[in-house]
CSV table of C-alpha atoms in Angstrom, one decimal:
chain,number,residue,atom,x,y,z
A,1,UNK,CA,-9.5,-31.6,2.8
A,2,UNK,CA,-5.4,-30.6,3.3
A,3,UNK,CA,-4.5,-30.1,6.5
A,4,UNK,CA,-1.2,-28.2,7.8
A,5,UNK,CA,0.4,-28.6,10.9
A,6,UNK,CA,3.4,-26.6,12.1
A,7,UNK,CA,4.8,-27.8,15.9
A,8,UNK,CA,4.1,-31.0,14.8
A,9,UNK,CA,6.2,-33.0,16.8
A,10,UNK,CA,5.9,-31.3,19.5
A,11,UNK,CA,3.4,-31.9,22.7
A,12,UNK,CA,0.3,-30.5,21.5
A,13,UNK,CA,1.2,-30.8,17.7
A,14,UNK,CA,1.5,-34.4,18.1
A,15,UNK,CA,-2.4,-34.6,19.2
A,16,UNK,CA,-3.0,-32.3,16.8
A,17,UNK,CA,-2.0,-34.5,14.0
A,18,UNK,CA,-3.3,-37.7,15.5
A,19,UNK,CA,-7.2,-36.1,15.8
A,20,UNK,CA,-6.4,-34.7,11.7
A,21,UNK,CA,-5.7,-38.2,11.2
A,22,UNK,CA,-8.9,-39.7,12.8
A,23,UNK,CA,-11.3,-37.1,11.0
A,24,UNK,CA,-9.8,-38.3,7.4
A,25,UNK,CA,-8.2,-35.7,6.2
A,26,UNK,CA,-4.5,-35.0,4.2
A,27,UNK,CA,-2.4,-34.5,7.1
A,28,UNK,CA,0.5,-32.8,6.4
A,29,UNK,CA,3.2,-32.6,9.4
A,30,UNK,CA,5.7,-29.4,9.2
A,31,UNK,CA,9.3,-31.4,11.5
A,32,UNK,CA,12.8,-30.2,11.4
A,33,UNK,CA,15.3,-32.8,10.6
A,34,UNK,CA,16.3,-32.9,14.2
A,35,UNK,CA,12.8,-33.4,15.4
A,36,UNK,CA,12.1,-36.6,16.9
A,37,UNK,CA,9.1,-38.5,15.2
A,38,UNK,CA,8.7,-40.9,17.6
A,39,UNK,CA,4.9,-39.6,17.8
A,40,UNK,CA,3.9,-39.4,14.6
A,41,UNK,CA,4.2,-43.2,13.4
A,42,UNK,CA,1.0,-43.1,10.8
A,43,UNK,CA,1.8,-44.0,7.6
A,44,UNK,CA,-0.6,-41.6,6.6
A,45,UNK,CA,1.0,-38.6,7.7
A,46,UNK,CA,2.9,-36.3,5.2
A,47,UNK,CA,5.9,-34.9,6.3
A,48,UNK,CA,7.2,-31.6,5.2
A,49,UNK,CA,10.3,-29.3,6.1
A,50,UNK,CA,9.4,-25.8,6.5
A,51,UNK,CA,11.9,-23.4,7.7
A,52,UNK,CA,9.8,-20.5,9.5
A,53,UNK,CA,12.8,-18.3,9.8
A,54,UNK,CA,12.9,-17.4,6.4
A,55,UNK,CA,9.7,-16.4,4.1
A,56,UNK,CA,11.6,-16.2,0.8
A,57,UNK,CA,12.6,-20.2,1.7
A,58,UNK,CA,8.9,-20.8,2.9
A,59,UNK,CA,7.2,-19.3,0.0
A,60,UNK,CA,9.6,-22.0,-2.0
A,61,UNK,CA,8.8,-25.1,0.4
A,62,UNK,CA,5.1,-24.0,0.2
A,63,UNK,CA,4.9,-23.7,-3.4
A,64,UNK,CA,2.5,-26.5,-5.1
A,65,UNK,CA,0.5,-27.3,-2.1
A,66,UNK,CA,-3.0,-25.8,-1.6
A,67,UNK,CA,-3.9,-26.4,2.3
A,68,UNK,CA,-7.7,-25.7,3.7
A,69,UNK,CA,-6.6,-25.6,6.8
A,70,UNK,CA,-3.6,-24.4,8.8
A,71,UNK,CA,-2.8,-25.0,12.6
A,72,UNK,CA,0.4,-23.2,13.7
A,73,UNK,CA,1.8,-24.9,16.9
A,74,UNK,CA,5.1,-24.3,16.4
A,75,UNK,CA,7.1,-22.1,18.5
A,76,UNK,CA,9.3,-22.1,22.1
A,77,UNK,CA,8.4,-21.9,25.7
A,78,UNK,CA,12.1,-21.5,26.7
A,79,UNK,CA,15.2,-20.1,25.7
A,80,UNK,CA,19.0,-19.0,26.2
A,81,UNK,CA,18.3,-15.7,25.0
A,82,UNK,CA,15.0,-13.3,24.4
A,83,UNK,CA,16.0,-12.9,21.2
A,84,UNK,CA,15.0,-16.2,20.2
A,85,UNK,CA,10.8,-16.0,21.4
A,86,UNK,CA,10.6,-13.5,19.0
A,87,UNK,CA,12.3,-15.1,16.3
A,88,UNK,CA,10.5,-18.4,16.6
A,89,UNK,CA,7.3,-16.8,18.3
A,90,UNK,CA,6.6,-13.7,16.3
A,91,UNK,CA,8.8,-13.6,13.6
A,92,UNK,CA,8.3,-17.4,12.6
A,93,UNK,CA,4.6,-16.8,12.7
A,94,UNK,CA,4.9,-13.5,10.2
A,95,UNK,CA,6.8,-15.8,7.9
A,96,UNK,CA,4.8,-18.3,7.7
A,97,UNK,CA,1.2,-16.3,7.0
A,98,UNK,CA,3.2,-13.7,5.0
A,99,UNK,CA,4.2,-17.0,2.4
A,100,UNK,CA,0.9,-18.5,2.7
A,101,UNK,CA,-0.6,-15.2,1.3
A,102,UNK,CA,2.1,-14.6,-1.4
A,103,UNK,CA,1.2,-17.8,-2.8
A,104,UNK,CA,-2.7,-16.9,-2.6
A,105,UNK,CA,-3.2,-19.7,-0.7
A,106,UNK,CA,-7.0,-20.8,-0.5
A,107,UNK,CA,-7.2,-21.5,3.3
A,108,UNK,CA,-10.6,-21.2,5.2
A,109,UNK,CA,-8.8,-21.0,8.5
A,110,UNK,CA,-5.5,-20.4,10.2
A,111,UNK,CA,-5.3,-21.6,13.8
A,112,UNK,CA,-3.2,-19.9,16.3
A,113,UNK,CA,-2.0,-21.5,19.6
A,114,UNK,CA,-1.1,-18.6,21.9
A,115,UNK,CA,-1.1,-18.5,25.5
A,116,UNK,CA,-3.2,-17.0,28.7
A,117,UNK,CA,0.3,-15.9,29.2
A,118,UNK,CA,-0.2,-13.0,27.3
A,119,UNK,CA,-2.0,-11.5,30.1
A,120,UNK,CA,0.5,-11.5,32.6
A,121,UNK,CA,0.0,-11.0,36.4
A,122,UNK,CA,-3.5,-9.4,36.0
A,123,UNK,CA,-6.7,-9.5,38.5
A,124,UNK,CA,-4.7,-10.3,41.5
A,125,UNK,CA,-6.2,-8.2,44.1
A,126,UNK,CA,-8.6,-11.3,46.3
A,127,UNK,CA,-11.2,-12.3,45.5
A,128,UNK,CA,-9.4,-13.0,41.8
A,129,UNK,CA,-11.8,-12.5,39.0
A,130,UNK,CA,-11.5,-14.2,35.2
A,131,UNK,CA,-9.2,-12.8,33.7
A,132,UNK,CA,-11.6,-11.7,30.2
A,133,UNK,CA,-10.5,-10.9,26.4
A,134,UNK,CA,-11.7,-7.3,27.1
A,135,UNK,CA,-8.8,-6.7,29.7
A,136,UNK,CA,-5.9,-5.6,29.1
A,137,UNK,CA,-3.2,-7.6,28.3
A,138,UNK,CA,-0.1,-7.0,30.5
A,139,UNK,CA,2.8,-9.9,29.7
A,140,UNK,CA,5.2,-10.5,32.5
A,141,UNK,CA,7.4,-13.2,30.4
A,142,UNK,CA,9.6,-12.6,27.5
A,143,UNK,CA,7.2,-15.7,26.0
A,144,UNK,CA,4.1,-13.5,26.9
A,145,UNK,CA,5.6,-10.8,24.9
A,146,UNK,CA,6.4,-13.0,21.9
A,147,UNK,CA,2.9,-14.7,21.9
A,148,UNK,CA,1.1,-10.7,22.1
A,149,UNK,CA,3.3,-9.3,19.2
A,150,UNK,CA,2.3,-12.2,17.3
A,151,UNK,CA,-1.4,-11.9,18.2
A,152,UNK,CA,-1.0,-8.1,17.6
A,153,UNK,CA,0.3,-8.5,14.6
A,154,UNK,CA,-2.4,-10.6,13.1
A,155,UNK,CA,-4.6,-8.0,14.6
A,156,UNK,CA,-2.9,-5.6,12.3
A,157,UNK,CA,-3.0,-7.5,9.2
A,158,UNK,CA,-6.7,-7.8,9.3
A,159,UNK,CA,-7.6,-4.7,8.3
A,160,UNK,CA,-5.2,-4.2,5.9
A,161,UNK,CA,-6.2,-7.5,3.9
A,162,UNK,CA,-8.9,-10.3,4.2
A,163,UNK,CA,-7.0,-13.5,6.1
A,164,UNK,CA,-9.2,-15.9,8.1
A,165,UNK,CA,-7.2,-16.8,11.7
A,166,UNK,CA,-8.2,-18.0,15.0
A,167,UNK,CA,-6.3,-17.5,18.1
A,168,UNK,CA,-6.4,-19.6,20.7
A,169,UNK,CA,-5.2,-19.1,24.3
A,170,UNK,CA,-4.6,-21.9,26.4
A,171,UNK,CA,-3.9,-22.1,30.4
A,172,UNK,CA,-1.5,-24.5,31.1
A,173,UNK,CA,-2.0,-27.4,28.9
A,174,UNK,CA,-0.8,-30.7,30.4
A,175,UNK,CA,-0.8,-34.5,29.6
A,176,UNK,CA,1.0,-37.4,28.1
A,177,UNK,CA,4.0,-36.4,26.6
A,178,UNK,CA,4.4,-33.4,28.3
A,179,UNK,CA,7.9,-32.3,29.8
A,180,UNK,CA,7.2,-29.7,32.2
A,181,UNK,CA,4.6,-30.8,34.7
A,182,UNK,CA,6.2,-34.1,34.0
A,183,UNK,CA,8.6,-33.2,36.0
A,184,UNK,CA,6.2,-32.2,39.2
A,185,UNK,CA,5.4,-35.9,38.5
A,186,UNK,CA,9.4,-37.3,38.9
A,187,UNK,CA,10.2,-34.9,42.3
A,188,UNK,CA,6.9,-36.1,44.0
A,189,UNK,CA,8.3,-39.8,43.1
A,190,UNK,CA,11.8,-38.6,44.4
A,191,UNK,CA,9.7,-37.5,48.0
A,192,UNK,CA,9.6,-33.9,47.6
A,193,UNK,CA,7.6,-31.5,46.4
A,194,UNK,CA,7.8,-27.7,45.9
A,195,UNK,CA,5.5,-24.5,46.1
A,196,UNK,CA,6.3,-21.0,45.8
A,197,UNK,CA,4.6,-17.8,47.8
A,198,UNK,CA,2.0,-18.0,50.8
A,199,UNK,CA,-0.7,-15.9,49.3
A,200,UNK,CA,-3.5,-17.9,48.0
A,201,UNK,CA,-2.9,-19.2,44.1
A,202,UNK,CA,-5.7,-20.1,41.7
A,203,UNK,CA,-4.4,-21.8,38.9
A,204,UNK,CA,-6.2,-23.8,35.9
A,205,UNK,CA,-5.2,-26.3,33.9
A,206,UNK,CA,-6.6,-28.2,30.3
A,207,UNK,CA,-5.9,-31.2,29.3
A,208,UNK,CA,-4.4,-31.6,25.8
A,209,UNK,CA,-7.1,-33.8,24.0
A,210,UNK,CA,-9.6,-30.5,25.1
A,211,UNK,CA,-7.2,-28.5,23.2
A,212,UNK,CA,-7.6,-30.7,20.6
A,213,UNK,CA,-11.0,-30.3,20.7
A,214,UNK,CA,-10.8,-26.4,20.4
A,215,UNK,CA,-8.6,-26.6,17.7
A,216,UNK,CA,-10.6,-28.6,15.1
A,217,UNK,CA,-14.0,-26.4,16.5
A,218,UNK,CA,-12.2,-23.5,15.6
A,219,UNK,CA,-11.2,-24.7,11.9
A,220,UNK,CA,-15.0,-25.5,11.6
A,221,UNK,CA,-16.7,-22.0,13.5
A,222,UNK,CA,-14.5,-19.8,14.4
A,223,UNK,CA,-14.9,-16.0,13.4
A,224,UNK,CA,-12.2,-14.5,11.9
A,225,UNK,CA,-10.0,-12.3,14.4
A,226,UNK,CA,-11.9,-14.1,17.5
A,227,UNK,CA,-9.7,-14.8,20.6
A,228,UNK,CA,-10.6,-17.9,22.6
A,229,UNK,CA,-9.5,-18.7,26.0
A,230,UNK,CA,-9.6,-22.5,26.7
A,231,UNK,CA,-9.1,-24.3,30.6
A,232,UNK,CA,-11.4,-27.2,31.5
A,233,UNK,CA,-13.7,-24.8,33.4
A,234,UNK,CA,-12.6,-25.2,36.7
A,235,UNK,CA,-10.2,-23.2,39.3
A,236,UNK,CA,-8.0,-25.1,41.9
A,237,UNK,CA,-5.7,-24.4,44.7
A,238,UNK,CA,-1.7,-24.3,43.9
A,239,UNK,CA,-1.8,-27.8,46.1
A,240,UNK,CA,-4.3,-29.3,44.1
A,241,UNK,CA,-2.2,-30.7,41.2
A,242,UNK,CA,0.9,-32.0,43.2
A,243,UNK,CA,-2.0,-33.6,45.4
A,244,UNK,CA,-3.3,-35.7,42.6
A,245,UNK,CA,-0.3,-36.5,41.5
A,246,UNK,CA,0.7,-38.0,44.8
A,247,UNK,CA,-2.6,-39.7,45.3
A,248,UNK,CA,-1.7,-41.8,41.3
A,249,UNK,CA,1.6,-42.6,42.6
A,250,UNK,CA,0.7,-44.2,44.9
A,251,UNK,CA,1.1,-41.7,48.3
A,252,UNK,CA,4.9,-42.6,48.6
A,253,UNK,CA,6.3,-40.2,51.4
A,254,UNK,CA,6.9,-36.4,50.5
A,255,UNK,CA,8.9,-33.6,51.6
A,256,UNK,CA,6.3,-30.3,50.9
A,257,UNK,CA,8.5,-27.5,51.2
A,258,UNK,CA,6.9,-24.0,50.2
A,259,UNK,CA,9.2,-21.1,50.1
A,260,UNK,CA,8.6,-17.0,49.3
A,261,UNK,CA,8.9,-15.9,46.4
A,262,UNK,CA,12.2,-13.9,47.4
A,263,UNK,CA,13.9,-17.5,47.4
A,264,UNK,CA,12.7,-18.0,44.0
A,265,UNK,CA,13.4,-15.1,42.7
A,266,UNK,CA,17.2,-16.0,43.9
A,267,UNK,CA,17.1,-19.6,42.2
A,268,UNK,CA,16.1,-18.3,39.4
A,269,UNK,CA,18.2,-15.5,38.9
A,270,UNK,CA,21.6,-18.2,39.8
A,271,UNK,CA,19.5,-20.8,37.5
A,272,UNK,CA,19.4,-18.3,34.6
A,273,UNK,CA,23.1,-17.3,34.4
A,274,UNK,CA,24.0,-21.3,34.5
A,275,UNK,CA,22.0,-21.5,31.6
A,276,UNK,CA,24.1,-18.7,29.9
A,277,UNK,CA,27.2,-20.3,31.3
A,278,UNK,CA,26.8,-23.6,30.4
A,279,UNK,CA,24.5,-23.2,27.0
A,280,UNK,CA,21.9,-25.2,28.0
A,281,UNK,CA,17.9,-24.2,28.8
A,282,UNK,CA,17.4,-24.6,32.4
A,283,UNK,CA,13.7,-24.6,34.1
A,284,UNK,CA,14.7,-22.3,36.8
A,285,UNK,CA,14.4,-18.8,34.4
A,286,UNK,CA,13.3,-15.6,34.8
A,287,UNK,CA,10.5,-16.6,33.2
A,288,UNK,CA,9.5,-18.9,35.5
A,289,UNK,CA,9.9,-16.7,38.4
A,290,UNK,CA,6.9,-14.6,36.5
A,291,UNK,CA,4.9,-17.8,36.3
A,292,UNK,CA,5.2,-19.3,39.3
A,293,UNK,CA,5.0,-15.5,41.5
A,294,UNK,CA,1.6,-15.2,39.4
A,295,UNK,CA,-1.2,-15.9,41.7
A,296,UNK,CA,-4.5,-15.3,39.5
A,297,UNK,CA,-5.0,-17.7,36.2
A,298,UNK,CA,-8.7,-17.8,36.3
A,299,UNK,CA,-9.7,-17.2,32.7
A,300,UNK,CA,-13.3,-17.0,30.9
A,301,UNK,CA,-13.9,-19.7,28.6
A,302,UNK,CA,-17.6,-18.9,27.9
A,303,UNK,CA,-16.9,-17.3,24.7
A,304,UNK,CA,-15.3,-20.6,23.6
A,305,UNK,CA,-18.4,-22.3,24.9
A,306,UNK,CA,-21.1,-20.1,23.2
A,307,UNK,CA,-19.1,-19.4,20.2
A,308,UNK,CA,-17.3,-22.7,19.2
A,309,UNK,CA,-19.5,-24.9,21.4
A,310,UNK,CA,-16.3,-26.4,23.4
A,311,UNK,CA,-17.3,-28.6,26.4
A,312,UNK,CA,-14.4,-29.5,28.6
A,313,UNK,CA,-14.2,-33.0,28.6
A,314,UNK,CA,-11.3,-34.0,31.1
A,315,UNK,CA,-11.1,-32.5,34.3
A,316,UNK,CA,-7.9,-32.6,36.8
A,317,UNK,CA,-8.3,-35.7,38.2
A,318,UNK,CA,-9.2,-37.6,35.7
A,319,UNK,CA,-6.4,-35.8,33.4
A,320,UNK,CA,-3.5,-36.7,35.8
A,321,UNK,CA,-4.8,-40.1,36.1
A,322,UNK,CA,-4.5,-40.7,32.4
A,323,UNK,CA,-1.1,-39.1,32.5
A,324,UNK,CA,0.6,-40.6,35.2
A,325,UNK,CA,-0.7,-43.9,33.8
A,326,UNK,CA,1.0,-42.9,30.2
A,327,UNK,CA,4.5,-42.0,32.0
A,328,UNK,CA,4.5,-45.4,33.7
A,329,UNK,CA,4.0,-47.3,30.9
A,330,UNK,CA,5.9,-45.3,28.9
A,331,UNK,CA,9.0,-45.7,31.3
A,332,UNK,CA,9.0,-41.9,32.2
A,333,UNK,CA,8.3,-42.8,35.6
């Protein structure tokens, strides 16, 4: 069995090829020329340059290969300009499933990693419910936006023509390797930590290897056009992470400052025209703003349970553990 893997040297990607790699199968990783490959070492990996930008140049690169599976990873969680989510986000994903069909291509699945983001700032009147697949969805993020219009899309395309994709929609997906709650990690280390808003904040989290999980029980049961939230089954308080993450480094002193959202929205708003200024992707976005000002990310991961048979294997504590333990040997921290 031919495996596909776009985003694949990226966080989750880089699992993604890694559990591919364990279960036997032709592992073929999509990488840019500037993508770093420090995580995909296997001699057993093949490596192929895809450029999703253009479907006339995919249909090309594609040509010759005959994949079983597909797993599309690829795409951006921040960026200089909204513009570019939709060109790498929606527009990357319509050329890449528009090539694979040109060339008849005789997949049995196509895995798409969305987001819970595509839901936006939903259920936030107390006592916050899951947040279900029958809700509307309501993006609050330019990345929301990009993730739905792809989802839409695929939504559309299925009943204009037969095409066997997944989605799948992660809460915030953390672990080694990661970047952005990495660096929750390296302030905590540097004594301070941060919260935004006073009003109580559930948030949920899943672990990358349960991801993992969902992704390869989706190639083998997923139904066609079936959406699939994923956390590791549990809520916790905005605290709760930086907490743990204090507790594994070993309690040094901390700073806990929590602001109102007002100040964030002020940070943000400087920290997003220094990005413009300067060319560079900054953390402090309006996007963020959105994500951290969201107080309800409870999501219901029963269909995932019932349908694909997923069973959360890593919870918080045990995930932060592991991942603090990987940026200190690693040298991160």
């Amino acid at each position: 069995m031919k495996i596909l893997i776009t985003g694949a040297s990226g966080f989750i990607g880089s699992f993604i090829v890694e559990e591919a790699l364990r279960r036997g199968l032709e592992t073929w990783a999509v990488v840019r020329r500037s993508s770093s490959k420090a995580y995909l070492t296997d001699e057993r990996i093949h490596f192929i340059e895809l450029n999703l930008s253009s479907k006339v140049q995919l249909v090309e690169q594609l040509r010759g290969h005959e994949f079983d599976y597909v797993v599309h990873a690829a795409g951006v969680t921040k960026c200089l300009n909204k513009a570019d989510f939709y060109r790498v986000n929606t527009e990357g994903t319509k050329n890449l499933v528009n090539a694979l069909l040109e060339l008849q291509m005789p997949l049995q699945r196509f895995v798409y990693i969305s987001s819970l983001s595509v839901f936006g700032a939903i259920r936030e009147q107390q006592p916050y419910e899951e947040i279900r697949e029958t809700d509307t969805p309501q993006p609050n993020t330019e990345y929301g936006r990009s993730k739905l219009e792809a989802e839409r899309w695929l939504d559309d395309l299925s009943r204009k023509r037969a095409f066997p994709y997944v989605i799948l929609r992660p809460t915030g997906v953390y672990g080694p390797r990661e970047r952005d709650y990495f660096m929750m990690a390296k302030s905590i280390k540097g004594h301070s930590d941060f919260a935004v808003g006073f009003k109580r904040q559930d948030i949920t989290f899943v672990y990358v290897t349960d991801v993992v999980q969902a992704v390869f029980l989706a190639l083998e049961k997923g139904q066609t056009g079936r959406k699939y939230f994923l956390s590791d089954g549990q809520v916790y308080q905005s605290t709760t992470f930086s907490d743990l993450i204090h507790e594994e480094l070993g309690r040094p002193w901390w700073i806990r400052i929590t602001a109102p959202v007002w100040v964030l929205r002020i940070v943000t708003f400087f920290g997003e025209h220094i990005g413009h200024l300067t060319g560079k992707v900054t953390a402090l976005n309006n996007d963020k703003y959105n994500i951290l000002k969201q107080r309800n990310w409870r999501c219901d991961i029963q269909p995932a349970i019932d349908e694909l048979g997923y069973r959360p294997e890593v919870d918080l504590k045990e995930g932060v553990r592991r991942s603090i333990k990987w940026y200190k040997e690693n040298g991160w921290l």
